[in-house]
Short mmCIF file of C-alpha atoms in Angstrom, two decimals:
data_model
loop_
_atom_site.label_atom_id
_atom_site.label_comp_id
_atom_site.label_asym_id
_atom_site.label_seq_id
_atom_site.Cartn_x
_atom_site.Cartn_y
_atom_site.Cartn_z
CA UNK A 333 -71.30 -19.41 33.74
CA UNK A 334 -69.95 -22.77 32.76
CA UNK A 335 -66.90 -24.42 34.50
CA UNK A 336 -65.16 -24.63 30.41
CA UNK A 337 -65.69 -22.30 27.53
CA UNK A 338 -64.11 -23.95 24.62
CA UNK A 339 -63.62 -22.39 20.79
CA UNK A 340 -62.71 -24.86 18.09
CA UNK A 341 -61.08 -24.09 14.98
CA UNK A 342 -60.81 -25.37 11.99
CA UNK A 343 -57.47 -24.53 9.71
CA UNK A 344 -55.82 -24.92 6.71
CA UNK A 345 -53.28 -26.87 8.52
CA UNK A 346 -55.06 -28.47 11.24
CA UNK A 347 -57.24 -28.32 14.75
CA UNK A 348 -57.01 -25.62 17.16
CA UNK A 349 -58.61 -25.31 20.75
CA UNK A 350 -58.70 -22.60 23.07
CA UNK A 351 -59.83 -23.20 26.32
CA UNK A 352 -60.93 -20.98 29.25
CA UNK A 353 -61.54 -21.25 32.71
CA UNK A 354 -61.66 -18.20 34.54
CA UNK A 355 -65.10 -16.75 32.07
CA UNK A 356 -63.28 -15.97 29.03
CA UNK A 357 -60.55 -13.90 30.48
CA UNK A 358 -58.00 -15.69 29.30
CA UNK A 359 -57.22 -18.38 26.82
CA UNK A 360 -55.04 -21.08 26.40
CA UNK A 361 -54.64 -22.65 23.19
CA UNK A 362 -53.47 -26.63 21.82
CA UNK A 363 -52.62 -27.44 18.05
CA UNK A 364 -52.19 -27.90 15.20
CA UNK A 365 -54.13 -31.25 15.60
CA UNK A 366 -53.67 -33.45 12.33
CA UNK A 367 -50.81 -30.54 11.79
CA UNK A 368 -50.80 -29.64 7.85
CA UNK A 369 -54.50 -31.27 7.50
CA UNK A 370 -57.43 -29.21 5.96
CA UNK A 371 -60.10 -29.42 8.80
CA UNK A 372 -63.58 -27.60 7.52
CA UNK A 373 -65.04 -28.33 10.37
CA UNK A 374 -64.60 -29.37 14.08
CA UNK A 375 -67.17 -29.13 17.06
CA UNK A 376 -68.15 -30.39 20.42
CA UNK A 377 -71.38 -33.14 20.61
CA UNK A 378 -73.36 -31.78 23.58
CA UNK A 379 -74.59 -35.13 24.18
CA UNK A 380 -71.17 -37.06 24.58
CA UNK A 381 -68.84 -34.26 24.80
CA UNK A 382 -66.80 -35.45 22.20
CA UNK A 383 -65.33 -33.49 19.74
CA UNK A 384 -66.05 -34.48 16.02
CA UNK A 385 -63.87 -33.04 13.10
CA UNK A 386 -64.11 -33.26 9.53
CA UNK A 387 -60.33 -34.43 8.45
CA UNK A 388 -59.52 -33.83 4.66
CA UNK A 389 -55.91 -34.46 3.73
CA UNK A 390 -55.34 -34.57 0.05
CA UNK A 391 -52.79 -37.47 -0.07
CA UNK A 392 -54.94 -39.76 1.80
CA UNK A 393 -58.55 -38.67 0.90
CA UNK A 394 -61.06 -37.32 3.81
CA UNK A 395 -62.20 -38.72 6.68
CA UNK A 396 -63.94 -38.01 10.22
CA UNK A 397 -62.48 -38.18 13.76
CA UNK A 398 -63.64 -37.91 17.02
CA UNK A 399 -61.82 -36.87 20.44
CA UNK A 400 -63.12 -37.44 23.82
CA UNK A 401 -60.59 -35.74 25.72
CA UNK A 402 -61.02 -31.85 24.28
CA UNK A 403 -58.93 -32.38 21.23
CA UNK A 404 -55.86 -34.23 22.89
CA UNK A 405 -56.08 -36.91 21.51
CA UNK A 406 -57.96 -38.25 18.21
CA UNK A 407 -58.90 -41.38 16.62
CA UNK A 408 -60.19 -42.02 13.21
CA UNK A 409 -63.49 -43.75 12.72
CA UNK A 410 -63.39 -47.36 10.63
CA UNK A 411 -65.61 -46.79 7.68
CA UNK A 412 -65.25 -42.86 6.51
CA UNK A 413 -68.16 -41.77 4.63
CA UNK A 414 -68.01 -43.50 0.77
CA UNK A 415 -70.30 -43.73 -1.88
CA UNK A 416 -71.23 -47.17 -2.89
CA UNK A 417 -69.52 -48.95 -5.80
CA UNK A 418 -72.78 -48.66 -7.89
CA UNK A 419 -72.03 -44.71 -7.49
CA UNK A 420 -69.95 -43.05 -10.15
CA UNK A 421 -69.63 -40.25 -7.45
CA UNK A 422 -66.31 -40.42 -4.95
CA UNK A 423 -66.22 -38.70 -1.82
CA UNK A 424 -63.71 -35.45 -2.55
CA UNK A 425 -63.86 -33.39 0.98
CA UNK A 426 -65.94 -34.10 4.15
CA UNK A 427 -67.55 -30.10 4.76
CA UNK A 428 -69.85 -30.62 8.08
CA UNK A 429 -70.27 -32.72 11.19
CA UNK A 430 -73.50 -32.31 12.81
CA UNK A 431 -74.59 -34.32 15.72
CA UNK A 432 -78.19 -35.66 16.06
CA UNK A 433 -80.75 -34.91 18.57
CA UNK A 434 -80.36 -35.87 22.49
CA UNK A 435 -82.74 -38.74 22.20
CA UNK A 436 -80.63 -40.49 19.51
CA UNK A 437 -76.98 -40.03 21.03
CA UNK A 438 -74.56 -42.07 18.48
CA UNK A 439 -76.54 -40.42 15.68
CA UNK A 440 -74.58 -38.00 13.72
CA UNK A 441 -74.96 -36.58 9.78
CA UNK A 442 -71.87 -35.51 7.73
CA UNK A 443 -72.60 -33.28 4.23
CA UNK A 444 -69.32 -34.13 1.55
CA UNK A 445 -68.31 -32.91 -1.50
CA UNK A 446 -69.73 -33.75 -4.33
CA UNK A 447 -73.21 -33.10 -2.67
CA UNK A 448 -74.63 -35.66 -0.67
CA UNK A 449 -75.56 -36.63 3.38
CA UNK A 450 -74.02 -39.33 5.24
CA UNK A 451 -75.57 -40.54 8.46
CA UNK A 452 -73.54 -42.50 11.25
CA UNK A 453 -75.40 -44.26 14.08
CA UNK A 454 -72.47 -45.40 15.73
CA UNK A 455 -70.64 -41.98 16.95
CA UNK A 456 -69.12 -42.01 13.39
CA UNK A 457 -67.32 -45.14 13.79
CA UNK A 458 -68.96 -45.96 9.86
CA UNK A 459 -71.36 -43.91 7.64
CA UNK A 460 -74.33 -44.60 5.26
CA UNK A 461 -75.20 -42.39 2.27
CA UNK A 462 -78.40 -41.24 2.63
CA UNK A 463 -79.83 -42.35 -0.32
CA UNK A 464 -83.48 -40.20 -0.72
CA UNK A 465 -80.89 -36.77 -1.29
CA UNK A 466 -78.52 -38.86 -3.78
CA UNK A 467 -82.10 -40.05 -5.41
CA UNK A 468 -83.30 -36.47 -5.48
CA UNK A 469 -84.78 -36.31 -8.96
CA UNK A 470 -82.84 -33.41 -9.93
CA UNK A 471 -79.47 -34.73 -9.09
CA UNK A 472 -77.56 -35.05 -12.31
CA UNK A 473 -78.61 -31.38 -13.34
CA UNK A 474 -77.06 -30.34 -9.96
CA UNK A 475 -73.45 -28.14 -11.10
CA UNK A 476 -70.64 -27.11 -8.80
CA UNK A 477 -69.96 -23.57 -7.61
CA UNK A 478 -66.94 -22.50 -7.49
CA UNK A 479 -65.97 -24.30 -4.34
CA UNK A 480 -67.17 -27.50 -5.69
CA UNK A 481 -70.69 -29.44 -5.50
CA UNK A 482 -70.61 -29.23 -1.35
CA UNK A 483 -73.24 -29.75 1.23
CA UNK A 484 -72.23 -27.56 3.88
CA UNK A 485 -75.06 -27.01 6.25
CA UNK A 486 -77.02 -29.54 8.08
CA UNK A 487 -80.59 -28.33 10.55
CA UNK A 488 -81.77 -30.89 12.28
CA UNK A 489 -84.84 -30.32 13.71
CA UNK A 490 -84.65 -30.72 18.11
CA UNK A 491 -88.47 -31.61 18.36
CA UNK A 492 -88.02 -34.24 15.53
CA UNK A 493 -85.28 -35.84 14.09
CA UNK A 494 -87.05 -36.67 11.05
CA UNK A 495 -87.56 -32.86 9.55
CA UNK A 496 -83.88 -31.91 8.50
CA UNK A 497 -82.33 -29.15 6.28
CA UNK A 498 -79.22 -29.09 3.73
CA UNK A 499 -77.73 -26.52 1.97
CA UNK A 500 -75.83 -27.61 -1.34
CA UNK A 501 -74.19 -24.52 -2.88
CA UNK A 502 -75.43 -23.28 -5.96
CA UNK A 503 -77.81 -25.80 -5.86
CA UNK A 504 -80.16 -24.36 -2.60
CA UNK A 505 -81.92 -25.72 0.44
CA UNK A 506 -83.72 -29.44 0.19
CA UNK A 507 -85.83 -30.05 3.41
CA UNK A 508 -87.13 -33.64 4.64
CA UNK A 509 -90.07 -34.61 6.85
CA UNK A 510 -89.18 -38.12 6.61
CA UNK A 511 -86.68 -39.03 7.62
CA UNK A 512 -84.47 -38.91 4.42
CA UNK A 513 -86.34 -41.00 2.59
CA UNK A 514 -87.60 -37.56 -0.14
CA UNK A 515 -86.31 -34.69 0.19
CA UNK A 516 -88.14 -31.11 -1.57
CA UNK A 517 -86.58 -27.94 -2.27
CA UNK A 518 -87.51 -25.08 0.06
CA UNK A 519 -85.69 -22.09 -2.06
CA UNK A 520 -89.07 -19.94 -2.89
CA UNK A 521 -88.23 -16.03 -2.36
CA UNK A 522 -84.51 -16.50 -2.33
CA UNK A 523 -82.70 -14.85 -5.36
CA UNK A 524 -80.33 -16.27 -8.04
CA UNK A 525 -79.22 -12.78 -9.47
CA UNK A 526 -76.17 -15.16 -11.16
CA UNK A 527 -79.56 -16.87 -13.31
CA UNK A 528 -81.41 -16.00 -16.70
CA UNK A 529 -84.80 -17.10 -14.31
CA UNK A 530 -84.09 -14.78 -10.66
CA UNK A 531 -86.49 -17.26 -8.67
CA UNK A 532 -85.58 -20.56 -9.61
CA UNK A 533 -86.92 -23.86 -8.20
CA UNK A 534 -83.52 -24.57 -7.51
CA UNK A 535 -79.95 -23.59 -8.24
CA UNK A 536 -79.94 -20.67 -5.35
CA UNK A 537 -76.18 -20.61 -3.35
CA UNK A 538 -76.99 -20.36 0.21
CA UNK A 539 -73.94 -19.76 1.80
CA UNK A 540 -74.94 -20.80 5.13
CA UNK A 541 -77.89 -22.06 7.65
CA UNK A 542 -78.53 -21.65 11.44
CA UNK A 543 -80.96 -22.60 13.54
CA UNK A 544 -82.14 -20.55 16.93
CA UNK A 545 -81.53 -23.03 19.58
CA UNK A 546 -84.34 -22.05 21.73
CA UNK A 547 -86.86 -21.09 18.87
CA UNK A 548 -86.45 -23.75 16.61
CA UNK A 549 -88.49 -22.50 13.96
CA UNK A 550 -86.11 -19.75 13.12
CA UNK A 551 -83.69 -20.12 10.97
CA UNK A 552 -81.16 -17.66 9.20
CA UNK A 553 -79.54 -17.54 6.36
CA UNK A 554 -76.78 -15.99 4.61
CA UNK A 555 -76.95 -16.38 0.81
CA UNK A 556 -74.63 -15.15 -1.87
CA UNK A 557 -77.59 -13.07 -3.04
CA UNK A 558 -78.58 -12.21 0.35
CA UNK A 559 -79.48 -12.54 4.16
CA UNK A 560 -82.75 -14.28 5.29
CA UNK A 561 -84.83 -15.36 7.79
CA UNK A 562 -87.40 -18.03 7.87
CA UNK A 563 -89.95 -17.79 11.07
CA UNK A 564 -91.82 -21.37 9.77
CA UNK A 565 -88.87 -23.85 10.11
CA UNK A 566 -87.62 -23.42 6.48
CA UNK A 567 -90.64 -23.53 4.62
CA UNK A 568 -90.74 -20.16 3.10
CA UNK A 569 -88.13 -17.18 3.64
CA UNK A 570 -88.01 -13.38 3.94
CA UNK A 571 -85.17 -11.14 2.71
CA UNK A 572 -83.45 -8.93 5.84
CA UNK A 573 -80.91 -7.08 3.76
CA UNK A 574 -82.17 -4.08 5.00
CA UNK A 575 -79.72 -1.14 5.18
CA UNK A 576 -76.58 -3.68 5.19
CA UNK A 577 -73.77 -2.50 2.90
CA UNK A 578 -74.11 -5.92 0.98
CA UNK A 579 -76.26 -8.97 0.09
CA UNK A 580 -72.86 -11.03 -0.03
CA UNK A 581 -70.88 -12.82 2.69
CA UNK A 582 -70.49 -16.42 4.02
CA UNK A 583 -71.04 -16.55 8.44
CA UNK A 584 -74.57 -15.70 9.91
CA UNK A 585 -74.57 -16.74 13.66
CA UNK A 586 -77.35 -16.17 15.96
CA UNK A 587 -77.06 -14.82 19.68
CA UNK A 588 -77.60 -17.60 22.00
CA UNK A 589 -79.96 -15.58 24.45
CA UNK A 590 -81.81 -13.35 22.08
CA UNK A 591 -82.95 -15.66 18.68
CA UNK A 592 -83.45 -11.76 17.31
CA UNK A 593 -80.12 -10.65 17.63
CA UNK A 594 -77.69 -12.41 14.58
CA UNK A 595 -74.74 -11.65 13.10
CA UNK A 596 -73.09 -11.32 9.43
CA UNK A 597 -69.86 -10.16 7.85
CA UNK A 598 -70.62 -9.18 4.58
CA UNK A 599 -68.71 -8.63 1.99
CA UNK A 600 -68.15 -5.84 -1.29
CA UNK A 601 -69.95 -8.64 -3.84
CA UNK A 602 -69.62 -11.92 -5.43
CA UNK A 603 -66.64 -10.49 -7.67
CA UNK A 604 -64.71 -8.75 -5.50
CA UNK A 605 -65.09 -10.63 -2.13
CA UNK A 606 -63.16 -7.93 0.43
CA UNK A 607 -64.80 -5.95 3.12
CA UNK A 608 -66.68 -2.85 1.80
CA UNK A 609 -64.59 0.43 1.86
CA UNK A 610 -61.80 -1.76 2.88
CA UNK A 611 -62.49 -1.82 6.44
CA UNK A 612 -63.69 -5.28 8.01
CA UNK A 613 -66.99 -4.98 10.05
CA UNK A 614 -68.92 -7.38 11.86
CA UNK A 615 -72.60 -6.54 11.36
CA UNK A 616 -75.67 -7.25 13.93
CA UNK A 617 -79.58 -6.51 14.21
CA UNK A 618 -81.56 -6.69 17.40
CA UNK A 619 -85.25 -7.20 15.51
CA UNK A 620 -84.30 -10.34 13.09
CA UNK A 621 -82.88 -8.42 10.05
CA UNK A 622 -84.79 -5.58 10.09
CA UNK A 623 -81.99 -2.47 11.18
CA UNK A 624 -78.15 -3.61 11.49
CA UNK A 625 -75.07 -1.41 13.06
CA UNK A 626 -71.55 -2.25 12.28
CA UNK A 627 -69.78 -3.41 15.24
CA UNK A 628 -66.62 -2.21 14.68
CA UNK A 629 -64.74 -1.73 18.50
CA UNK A 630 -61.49 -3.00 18.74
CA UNK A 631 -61.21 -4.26 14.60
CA UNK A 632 -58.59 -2.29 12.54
CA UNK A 633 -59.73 0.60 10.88
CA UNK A 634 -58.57 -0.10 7.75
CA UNK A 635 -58.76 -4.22 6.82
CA UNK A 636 -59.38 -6.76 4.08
CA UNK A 637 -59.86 -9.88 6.29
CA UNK A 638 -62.50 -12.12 5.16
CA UNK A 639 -64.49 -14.96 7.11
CA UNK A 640 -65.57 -18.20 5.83
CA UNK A 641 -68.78 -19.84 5.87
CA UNK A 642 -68.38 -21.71 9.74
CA UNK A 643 -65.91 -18.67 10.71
CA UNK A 644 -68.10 -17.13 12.91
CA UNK A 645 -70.22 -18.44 16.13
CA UNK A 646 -71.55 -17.66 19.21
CA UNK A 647 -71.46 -19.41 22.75
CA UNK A 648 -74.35 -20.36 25.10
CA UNK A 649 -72.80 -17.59 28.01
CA UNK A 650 -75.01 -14.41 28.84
CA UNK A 651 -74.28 -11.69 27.47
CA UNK A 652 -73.59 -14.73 24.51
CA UNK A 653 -69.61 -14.62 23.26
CA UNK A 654 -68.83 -13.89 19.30
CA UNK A 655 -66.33 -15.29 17.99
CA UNK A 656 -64.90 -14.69 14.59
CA UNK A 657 -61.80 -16.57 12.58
CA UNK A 658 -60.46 -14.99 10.07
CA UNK A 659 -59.54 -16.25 6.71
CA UNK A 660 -55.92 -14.78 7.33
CA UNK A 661 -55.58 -16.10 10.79
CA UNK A 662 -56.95 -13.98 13.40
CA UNK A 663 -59.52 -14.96 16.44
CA UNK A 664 -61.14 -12.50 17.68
CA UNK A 665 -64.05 -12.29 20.44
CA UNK A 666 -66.84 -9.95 21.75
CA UNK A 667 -69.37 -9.91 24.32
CA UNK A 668 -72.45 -9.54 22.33
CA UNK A 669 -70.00 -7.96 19.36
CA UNK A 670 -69.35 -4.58 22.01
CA UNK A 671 -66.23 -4.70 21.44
CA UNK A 672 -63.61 -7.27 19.96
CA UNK A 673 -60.87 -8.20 21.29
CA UNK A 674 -57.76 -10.37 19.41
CA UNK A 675 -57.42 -14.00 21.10
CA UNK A 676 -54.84 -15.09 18.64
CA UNK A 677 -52.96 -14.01 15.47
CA UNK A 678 -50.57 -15.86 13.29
CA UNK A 679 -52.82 -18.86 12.75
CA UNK A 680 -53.48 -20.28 9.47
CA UNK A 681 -56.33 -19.52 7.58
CA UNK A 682 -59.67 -20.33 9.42
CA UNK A 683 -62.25 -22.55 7.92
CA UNK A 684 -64.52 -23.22 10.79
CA UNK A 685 -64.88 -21.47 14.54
CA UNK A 686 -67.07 -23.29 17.40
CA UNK A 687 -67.47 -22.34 20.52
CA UNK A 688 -69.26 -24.42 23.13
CA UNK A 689 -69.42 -24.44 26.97
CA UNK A 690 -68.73 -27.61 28.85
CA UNK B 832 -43.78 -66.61 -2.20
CA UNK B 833 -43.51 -63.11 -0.36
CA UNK B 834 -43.81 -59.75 -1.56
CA UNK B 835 -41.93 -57.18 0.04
CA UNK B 836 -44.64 -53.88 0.74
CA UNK B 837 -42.69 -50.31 1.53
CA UNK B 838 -44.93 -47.22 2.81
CA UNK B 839 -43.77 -43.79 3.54
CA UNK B 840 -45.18 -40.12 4.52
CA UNK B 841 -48.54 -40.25 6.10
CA UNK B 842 -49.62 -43.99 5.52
CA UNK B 843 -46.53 -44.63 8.19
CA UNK B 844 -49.48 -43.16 10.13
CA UNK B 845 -51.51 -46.56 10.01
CA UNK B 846 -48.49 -49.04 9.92
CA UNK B 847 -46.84 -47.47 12.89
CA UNK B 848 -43.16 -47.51 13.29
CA UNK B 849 -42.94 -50.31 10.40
CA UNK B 850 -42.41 -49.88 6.86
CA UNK B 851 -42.06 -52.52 5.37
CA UNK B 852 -44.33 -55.34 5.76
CA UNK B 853 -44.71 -59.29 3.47
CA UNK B 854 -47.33 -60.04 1.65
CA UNK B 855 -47.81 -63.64 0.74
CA UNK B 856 -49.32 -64.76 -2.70
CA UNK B 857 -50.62 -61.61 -3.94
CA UNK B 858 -51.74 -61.85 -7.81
CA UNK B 859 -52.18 -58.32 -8.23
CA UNK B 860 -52.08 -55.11 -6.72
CA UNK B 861 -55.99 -55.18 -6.00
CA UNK B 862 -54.82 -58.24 -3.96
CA UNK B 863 -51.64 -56.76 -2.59
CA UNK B 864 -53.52 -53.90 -0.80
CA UNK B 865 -56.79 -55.82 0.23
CA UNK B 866 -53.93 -58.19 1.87
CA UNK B 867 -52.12 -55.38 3.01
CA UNK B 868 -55.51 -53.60 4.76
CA UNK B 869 -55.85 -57.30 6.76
CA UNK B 870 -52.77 -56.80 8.42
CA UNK B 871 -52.67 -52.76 8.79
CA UNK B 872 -56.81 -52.20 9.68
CA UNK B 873 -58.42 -49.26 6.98
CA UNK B 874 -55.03 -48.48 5.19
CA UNK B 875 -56.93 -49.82 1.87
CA UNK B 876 -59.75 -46.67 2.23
CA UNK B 877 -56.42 -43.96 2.16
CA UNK B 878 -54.62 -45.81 -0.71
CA UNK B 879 -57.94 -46.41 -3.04
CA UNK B 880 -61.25 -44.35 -3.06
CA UNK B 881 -64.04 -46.11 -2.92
CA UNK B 882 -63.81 -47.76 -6.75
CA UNK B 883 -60.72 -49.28 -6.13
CA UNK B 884 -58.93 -46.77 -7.71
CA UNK B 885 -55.53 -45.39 -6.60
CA UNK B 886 -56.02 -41.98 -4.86
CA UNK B 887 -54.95 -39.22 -7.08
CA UNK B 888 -51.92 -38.30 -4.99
CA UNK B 889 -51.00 -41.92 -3.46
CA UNK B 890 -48.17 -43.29 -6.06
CA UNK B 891 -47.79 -47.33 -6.33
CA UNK B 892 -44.71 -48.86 -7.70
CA UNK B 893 -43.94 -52.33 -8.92
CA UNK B 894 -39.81 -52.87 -8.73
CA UNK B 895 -39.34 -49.22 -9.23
CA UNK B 896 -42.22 -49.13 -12.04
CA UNK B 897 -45.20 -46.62 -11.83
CA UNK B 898 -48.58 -48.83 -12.03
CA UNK B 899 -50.08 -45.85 -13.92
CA UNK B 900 -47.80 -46.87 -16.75
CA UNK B 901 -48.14 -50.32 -16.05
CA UNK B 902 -51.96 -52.15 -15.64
CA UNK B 903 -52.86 -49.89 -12.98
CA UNK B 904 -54.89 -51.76 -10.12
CA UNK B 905 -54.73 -55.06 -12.02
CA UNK B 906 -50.56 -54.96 -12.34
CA UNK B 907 -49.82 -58.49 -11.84
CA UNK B 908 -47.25 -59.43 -8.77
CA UNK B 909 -44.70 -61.98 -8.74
CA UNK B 910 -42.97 -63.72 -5.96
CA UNK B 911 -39.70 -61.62 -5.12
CA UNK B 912 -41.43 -58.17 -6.27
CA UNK B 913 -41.18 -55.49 -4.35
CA UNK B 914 -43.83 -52.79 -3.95
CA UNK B 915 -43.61 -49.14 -3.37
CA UNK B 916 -46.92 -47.01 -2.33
CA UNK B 917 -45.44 -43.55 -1.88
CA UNK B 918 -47.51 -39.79 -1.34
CA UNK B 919 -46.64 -38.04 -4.63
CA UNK B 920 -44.57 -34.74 -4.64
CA UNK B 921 -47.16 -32.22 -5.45
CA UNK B 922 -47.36 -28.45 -3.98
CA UNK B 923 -47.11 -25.15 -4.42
CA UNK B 924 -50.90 -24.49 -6.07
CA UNK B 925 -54.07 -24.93 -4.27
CA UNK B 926 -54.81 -28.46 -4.41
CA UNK B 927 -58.35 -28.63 -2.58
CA UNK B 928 -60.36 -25.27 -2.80
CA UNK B 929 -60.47 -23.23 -0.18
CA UNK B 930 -62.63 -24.43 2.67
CA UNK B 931 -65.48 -22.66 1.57
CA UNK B 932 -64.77 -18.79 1.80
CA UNK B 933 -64.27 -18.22 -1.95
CA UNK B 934 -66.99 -20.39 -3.62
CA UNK B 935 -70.22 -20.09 -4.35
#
């Protein structure tokens, strides 16, 4: 057990961080950090143990800010992420912070709205747009979902730095092996039920990526036509609906001990976007997406909570913590999802939970 | 030649306790906020996006006047003016989308 176990969220109207020493018993909580400020995203940098968050206030346009004393304080970087002049793109909301691997420790990569990657060598002090994705030959046929044009996921690979994955909504997954420099899409067997053509090239939503931290070549997927799992780092994928009561949600997260136990929420469909049968359930499968149960201990019996796309993760503890924000302000955690327990209510909606262990 | 720069609401995050500050010899508003970002470090990136254009909910005035009904960016500025760069009133609607539950 580690000395800390910290959850981030991200909210409508700012930064929240619960903190626990005494292994999750209890939990005591700071915020709103950047109180009334959109923040998509906020996490912890293994490496430097800072805490990186994705700051989008509407007055004075987005940015990215770093804390290195667990959310305290925070400091804005110089040079946010920004298209060039020569772009007739402008940077409309920051979506995901990712850090880069241990042997590169100021590298970090942000994905923005409309859809491109920014990198950061200095700890996100100033960014670079990376300019093989903004190249991508099938940019300007790219369209927005309803969310916007947003890059919200971001794999990059442990054993080398070079092989990365994005996720652009309704656009799909683009992987690299160099670097940045090209980028190809890496969408084959996904569905686009929303399409004339059902197996596109491109113009799949995946909803959100993760990557098994100990088994890097697996990575899951929730799409808005369904869950997936890819055993050959992203190159090809294979549907894991299975008996779930829905291809649609937005959170996947993978148990930290077990890379064949992961997690969804889904939800009715695309249209209606509510929990099926109006209960919220929290769904898991021990043999990667074969067989799910609804893990439903402790959650009201009758609930129309939904969960964003970074609402849900898990933490690096044994048996591995779940934790899931709701998109109506509730926290709740689990021990492997047995059953969930409230850690706060009355916050504002949740855009992003993180938990890490420090 | 001074020009007299007023701030308010969240840029009072970036200039601190002041609110006013002088600008000397500004031509134009372009000028008046590169000037203005030499003195108050990466105020220029929350007033303009990355064209140079005012940010859709940042409002400039020139002695009271709106620069969108003026020359925008390029509004020329005169000894003795006095500049106003204000967060607009705006609310009650949805003004970013959701952070990324309800899209697709």
């Amino acid at each position: 057990m580690k000395e800390r176990n910290l959850v981030m969220l991200g909210t409508k109207k700012g930064v929240f961080v619960f903190e626990s020493l005494d292994g999750r018993r209890t939990w005591k909580s700071s915020g709103p950090h950047f109180k009334g400020t959109s923040i998509y995203h906020v996490t912890l940098d293994p490496r430097s143990r800072k805490m990186l968050a994705t700051v989008d206030n509407f007055i004075k346009g987005p940015t990215i800010a770093t804390s290195r004393d667990f959310g305290r304080t925070w400091k804005e970087g110089k040079r946010p992420p920004r298209f060039p002049k020569s772009s007739d793109w402008s940077v409309k909301q920051v979506w995901h912070i990712e850090p880069g691997v241990e042997e590169e420790p100021e590298v970090l990569y942000c994905g923005v709205d409309p859809a491109a990657l920014f990198r950061s060598e200095d700890g996100g002090e100033s960014w670079a747009l990376n300019a093989g994705l903004y190249n991508q030959e099938t940019r300007k046929k790219w369209n927005p979902g309803a969310g916007g044009l947003c890059l919200h996921s971001i794999l990059v690979d442990p054993r080398d730095p070079k092989t990365m994955h994005v996720a652009i909504s309704a656009v799909g997954i683009l992987k690299t092996r160099d670097g940045g420099e090209s980028w190809s899409f890496k969408n084959g067997n996904l569905r686009a039920d929303f399409s004339p053509n059902k197996y596109p090239e491109y113009g799949q939503c995946p909803h959100h990526l993760v990557r098994h931290p100990s088994r890097p070549d697996v990575i899951y997927q929730q799409n808005h036509c369904g869950e997936y799992r890819s055993d050959d780092n992203g190159e090809t994928w294979e549907e894991m609906v299975g008996n779930l009561p829905s291809r649609f949600g937005f959170p996947i997260a993978v148990d930290y001990n077990d890379p064949k136990r992961v997690y969804v929420a889904p939800e009715e469909s695309g249209e209606a976007r509510v929990p099926p049968d109006g209960r919220f359930l929290v769904w898991a499968s021990d043999d990667e997406g074969r067989r799910w149960s609804a893990l439903g201990s402790g959650l009201p019996k009758r609930s129309f909570y939904n969960v964003y796309r970074e609402g849900m993760d898990t933490d690096e503890e044994d048996p591995s913590g779940v934790y899931v924000g709701t998109g109506t302000g509730q926290l709740y955690f689990s021990k492997a999802g047995a059953k969930w327990t409230l850690i706060a209510d009355g916050l504002p909606p949740i855009f992003s939970v993180s938990a890490a262990s420090a | 030649m001074t020009i007299r720069v007023h701030v308010a609401g969240h840029l009072k995050d970036y200039t601190g306790r002041s609110v006013e500050v002088a600008i000397q010899g500004a031509k134009d508003i372009q000028d008046v906020v590169t000037q203005l970002d030499e003195m108050v470090p990466n105020i220029k990136d929350r007033i303009f996006d990355e064209h140079d254009r005012t940010r859709p909910y940042i409002n400039i005035y020139v002695n009271e006047e709106d620069i969108r009904g003026l020359d925008g960016e390029s509004t020329k500025t005169k000894d003795g003016d006095v500049i106003y760069i204000l967060p607009s009133v705006a609310g009650g609607k949805g003004l970013l989308s959701a952070g990324g539950g309800w899209t697709s």
